[in-house]
């Protein structure tokens, strides 16, 4: 058996900014404020690492409770965000995953 590890965004698919938009909305709904993610790098990073930077930027305590609160809001907003952005499966991925 062969095992292949890779990240999803930028390797399997491009979300067209849907993740960033959902995270900004999650910040606004869970913690108030502007929810801006301007200046925070997203590419090649885990959601948790991005959230740590967002928390620091918005002076939100980086606690397990706040992470869960953010994650719940993010997962609530993500489906709608994905449907409003031009995401796509990258070339060759469907064939790769089928084999």
JSON list of C-alpha atoms in Angstrom, two decimals:
[
{"chain": "A", "resi": 1, "resn": "UNK", "atom": "CA", "xyz": [0.00, 0.00, 0.00]},
{"chain": "A", "resi": 2, "resn": "UNK", "atom": "CA", "xyz": [1.21, 3.49, -0.86]},
{"chain": "A", "resi": 3, "resn": "UNK", "atom": "CA", "xyz": [0.37, 6.48, 1.29]},
{"chain": "A", "resi": 4, "resn": "UNK", "atom": "CA", "xyz": [0.44, 9.99, -0.09]},
{"chain": "A", "resi": 5, "resn": "UNK", "atom": "CA", "xyz": [0.12, 13.04, 2.16]},
{"chain": "A", "resi": 6, "resn": "UNK", "atom": "CA", "xyz": [-0.59, 16.51, 0.83]},
{"chain": "A", "resi": 7, "resn": "UNK", "atom": "CA", "xyz": [-2.57, 19.56, 1.79]},
{"chain": "A", "resi": 8, "resn": "UNK", "atom": "CA", "xyz": [-5.91, 20.27, 0.18]},
{"chain": "A", "resi": 9, "resn": "UNK", "atom": "CA", "xyz": [-6.00, 23.98, -0.72]},
{"chain": "A", "resi": 10, "resn": "UNK", "atom": "CA", "xyz": [-3.67, 24.66, -3.61]},
{"chain": "A", "resi": 11, "resn": "UNK", "atom": "CA", "xyz": [-2.94, 20.97, -4.18]},
{"chain": "A", "resi": 12, "resn": "UNK", "atom": "CA", "xyz": [-6.33, 19.35, -4.72]},
{"chain": "A", "resi": 13, "resn": "UNK", "atom": "CA", "xyz": [-8.51, 22.38, -5.14]},
{"chain": "A", "resi": 14, "resn": "UNK", "atom": "CA", "xyz": [-8.60, 26.15, -5.22]},
{"chain": "A", "resi": 15, "resn": "UNK", "atom": "CA", "xyz": [-11.41, 27.64, -3.15]},
{"chain": "A", "resi": 16, "resn": "UNK", "atom": "CA", "xyz": [-11.37, 31.10, -4.68]},
{"chain": "A", "resi": 17, "resn": "UNK", "atom": "CA", "xyz": [-11.09, 32.74, -1.25]},
{"chain": "A", "resi": 18, "resn": "UNK", "atom": "CA", "xyz": [-14.02, 30.91, 0.32]},
{"chain": "A", "resi": 19, "resn": "UNK", "atom": "CA", "xyz": [-12.05, 29.84, 3.40]},
{"chain": "A", "resi": 20, "resn": "UNK", "atom": "CA", "xyz": [-10.79, 33.34, 4.10]},
{"chain": "A", "resi": 21, "resn": "UNK", "atom": "CA", "xyz": [-14.27, 34.82, 3.67]},
{"chain": "A", "resi": 22, "resn": "UNK", "atom": "CA", "xyz": [-15.76, 32.20, 6.02]},
{"chain": "A", "resi": 23, "resn": "UNK", "atom": "CA", "xyz": [-13.06, 32.88, 8.62]},
{"chain": "A", "resi": 24, "resn": "UNK", "atom": "CA", "xyz": [-13.70, 36.63, 8.46]},
{"chain": "A", "resi": 25, "resn": "UNK", "atom": "CA", "xyz": [-17.44, 36.03, 8.90]},
{"chain": "A", "resi": 26, "resn": "UNK", "atom": "CA", "xyz": [-16.71, 33.63, 11.79]},
{"chain": "A", "resi": 27, "resn": "UNK", "atom": "CA", "xyz": [-14.64, 36.30, 13.53]},
{"chain": "A", "resi": 28, "resn": "UNK", "atom": "CA", "xyz": [-17.45, 38.84, 13.15]},
{"chain": "A", "resi": 29, "resn": "UNK", "atom": "CA", "xyz": [-20.23, 36.55, 14.36]},
{"chain": "A", "resi": 30, "resn": "UNK", "atom": "CA", "xyz": [-18.30, 34.85, 17.17]},
{"chain": "A", "resi": 31, "resn": "UNK", "atom": "CA", "xyz": [-16.34, 37.83, 18.52]},
{"chain": "A", "resi": 32, "resn": "UNK", "atom": "CA", "xyz": [-17.70, 41.02, 16.92]},
{"chain": "A", "resi": 33, "resn": "UNK", "atom": "CA", "xyz": [-15.53, 43.68, 15.34]},
{"chain": "A", "resi": 34, "resn": "UNK", "atom": "CA", "xyz": [-14.46, 43.97, 11.72]},
{"chain": "A", "resi": 35, "resn": "UNK", "atom": "CA", "xyz": [-13.37, 40.37, 11.23]},
{"chain": "A", "resi": 36, "resn": "UNK", "atom": "CA", "xyz": [-10.63, 41.51, 8.88]},
{"chain": "A", "resi": 37, "resn": "UNK", "atom": "CA", "xyz": [-7.98, 38.95, 7.96]},
{"chain": "A", "resi": 38, "resn": "UNK", "atom": "CA", "xyz": [-5.98, 41.48, 5.93]},
{"chain": "A", "resi": 39, "resn": "UNK", "atom": "CA", "xyz": [-2.27, 40.72, 6.14]},
{"chain": "A", "resi": 40, "resn": "UNK", "atom": "CA", "xyz": [-2.65, 37.20, 7.56]},
{"chain": "A", "resi": 41, "resn": "UNK", "atom": "CA", "xyz": [-1.14, 34.54, 5.26]},
{"chain": "A", "resi": 42, "resn": "UNK", "atom": "CA", "xyz": [-3.48, 31.65, 4.43]},
{"chain": "A", "resi": 43, "resn": "UNK", "atom": "CA", "xyz": [-1.67, 29.57, 1.80]},
{"chain": "A", "resi": 44, "resn": "UNK", "atom": "CA", "xyz": [-0.16, 26.31, 2.98]},
{"chain": "A", "resi": 45, "resn": "UNK", "atom": "CA", "xyz": [-1.25, 26.78, 6.60]},
{"chain": "A", "resi": 46, "resn": "UNK", "atom": "CA", "xyz": [-3.63, 24.92, 8.86]},
{"chain": "A", "resi": 47, "resn": "UNK", "atom": "CA", "xyz": [-6.86, 26.52, 10.01]},
{"chain": "A", "resi": 48, "resn": "UNK", "atom": "CA", "xyz": [-5.55, 26.45, 13.57]},
{"chain": "A", "resi": 49, "resn": "UNK", "atom": "CA", "xyz": [-2.36, 28.34, 12.65]},
{"chain": "A", "resi": 50, "resn": "UNK", "atom": "CA", "xyz": [-4.38, 30.94, 10.75]},
{"chain": "A", "resi": 51, "resn": "UNK", "atom": "CA", "xyz": [-6.77, 31.30, 13.70]},
{"chain": "A", "resi": 52, "resn": "UNK", "atom": "CA", "xyz": [-3.83, 31.91, 16.09]},
{"chain": "A", "resi": 53, "resn": "UNK", "atom": "CA", "xyz": [-2.73, 34.83, 13.90]},
{"chain": "A", "resi": 54, "resn": "UNK", "atom": "CA", "xyz": [-6.28, 36.14, 13.63]},
{"chain": "A", "resi": 55, "resn": "UNK", "atom": "CA", "xyz": [-6.74, 35.94, 17.40]},
{"chain": "A", "resi": 56, "resn": "UNK", "atom": "CA", "xyz": [-3.47, 37.83, 17.94]},
{"chain": "A", "resi": 57, "resn": "UNK", "atom": "CA", "xyz": [-4.49, 40.48, 15.39]},
{"chain": "A", "resi": 58, "resn": "UNK", "atom": "CA", "xyz": [-7.89, 41.01, 17.03]},
{"chain": "A", "resi": 59, "resn": "UNK", "atom": "CA", "xyz": [-6.70, 40.70, 20.65]},
{"chain": "A", "resi": 60, "resn": "UNK", "atom": "CA", "xyz": [-8.70, 37.52, 21.22]},
{"chain": "A", "resi": 61, "resn": "UNK", "atom": "CA", "xyz": [-7.34, 35.13, 23.84]},
{"chain": "A", "resi": 62, "resn": "UNK", "atom": "CA", "xyz": [-5.94, 32.00, 22.18]},
{"chain": "A", "resi": 63, "resn": "UNK", "atom": "CA", "xyz": [-7.79, 29.53, 24.40]},
{"chain": "A", "resi": 64, "resn": "UNK", "atom": "CA", "xyz": [-9.37, 26.15, 23.64]},
{"chain": "A", "resi": 65, "resn": "UNK", "atom": "CA", "xyz": [-12.82, 27.66, 24.27]},
{"chain": "A", "resi": 66, "resn": "UNK", "atom": "CA", "xyz": [-12.23, 30.51, 21.82]},
{"chain": "A", "resi": 67, "resn": "UNK", "atom": "CA", "xyz": [-10.82, 28.12, 19.23]},
{"chain": "A", "resi": 68, "resn": "UNK", "atom": "CA", "xyz": [-13.97, 25.97, 19.52]},
{"chain": "A", "resi": 69, "resn": "UNK", "atom": "CA", "xyz": [-16.20, 29.04, 19.31]},
{"chain": "A", "resi": 70, "resn": "UNK", "atom": "CA", "xyz": [-14.34, 30.21, 16.19]},
{"chain": "A", "resi": 71, "resn": "UNK", "atom": "CA", "xyz": [-14.33, 26.73, 14.62]},
{"chain": "A", "resi": 72, "resn": "UNK", "atom": "CA", "xyz": [-18.08, 26.30, 15.14]},
{"chain": "A", "resi": 73, "resn": "UNK", "atom": "CA", "xyz": [-18.77, 29.66, 13.49]},
{"chain": "A", "resi": 74, "resn": "UNK", "atom": "CA", "xyz": [-16.31, 28.94, 10.66]},
{"chain": "A", "resi": 75, "resn": "UNK", "atom": "CA", "xyz": [-17.90, 25.57, 9.87]},
{"chain": "A", "resi": 76, "resn": "UNK", "atom": "CA", "xyz": [-21.33, 27.19, 9.97]},
{"chain": "A", "resi": 77, "resn": "UNK", "atom": "CA", "xyz": [-20.33, 29.84, 7.39]},
{"chain": "A", "resi": 78, "resn": "UNK", "atom": "CA", "xyz": [-18.10, 27.69, 5.15]},
{"chain": "A", "resi": 79, "resn": "UNK", "atom": "CA", "xyz": [-20.79, 25.95, 3.03]},
{"chain": "A", "resi": 80, "resn": "UNK", "atom": "CA", "xyz": [-22.40, 29.26, 1.99]},
{"chain": "A", "resi": 81, "resn": "UNK", "atom": "CA", "xyz": [-19.00, 30.80, 1.35]},
{"chain": "A", "resi": 82, "resn": "UNK", "atom": "CA", "xyz": [-17.99, 27.89, -0.88]},
{"chain": "A", "resi": 83, "resn": "UNK", "atom": "CA", "xyz": [-21.20, 28.27, -2.89]},
{"chain": "A", "resi": 84, "resn": "UNK", "atom": "CA", "xyz": [-20.52, 32.00, -3.48]},
{"chain": "A", "resi": 85, "resn": "UNK", "atom": "CA", "xyz": [-16.88, 31.68, -4.59]},
{"chain": "A", "resi": 86, "resn": "UNK", "atom": "CA", "xyz": [-15.38, 30.33, -7.79]},
{"chain": "A", "resi": 87, "resn": "UNK", "atom": "CA", "xyz": [-13.65, 27.23, -6.46]},
{"chain": "A", "resi": 88, "resn": "UNK", "atom": "CA", "xyz": [-12.40, 24.42, -8.65]},
{"chain": "A", "resi": 89, "resn": "UNK", "atom": "CA", "xyz": [-10.79, 21.01, -8.51]},
{"chain": "A", "resi": 90, "resn": "UNK", "atom": "CA", "xyz": [-7.29, 21.36, -9.93]},
{"chain": "A", "resi": 91, "resn": "UNK", "atom": "CA", "xyz": [-6.22, 19.59, -13.15]},
{"chain": "A", "resi": 92, "resn": "UNK", "atom": "CA", "xyz": [-5.42, 15.88, -12.85]},
{"chain": "A", "resi": 93, "resn": "UNK", "atom": "CA", "xyz": [-6.78, 15.50, -9.33]},
{"chain": "A", "resi": 94, "resn": "UNK", "atom": "CA", "xyz": [-9.89, 13.47, -10.17]},
{"chain": "A", "resi": 95, "resn": "UNK", "atom": "CA", "xyz": [-7.81, 10.90, -12.09]},
{"chain": "A", "resi": 96, "resn": "UNK", "atom": "CA", "xyz": [-5.21, 10.84, -9.31]},
{"chain": "A", "resi": 97, "resn": "UNK", "atom": "CA", "xyz": [-7.81, 10.17, -6.60]},
{"chain": "A", "resi": 98, "resn": "UNK", "atom": "CA", "xyz": [-9.60, 7.52, -8.64]},
{"chain": "A", "resi": 99, "resn": "UNK", "atom": "CA", "xyz": [-6.42, 5.48, -8.94]}
]
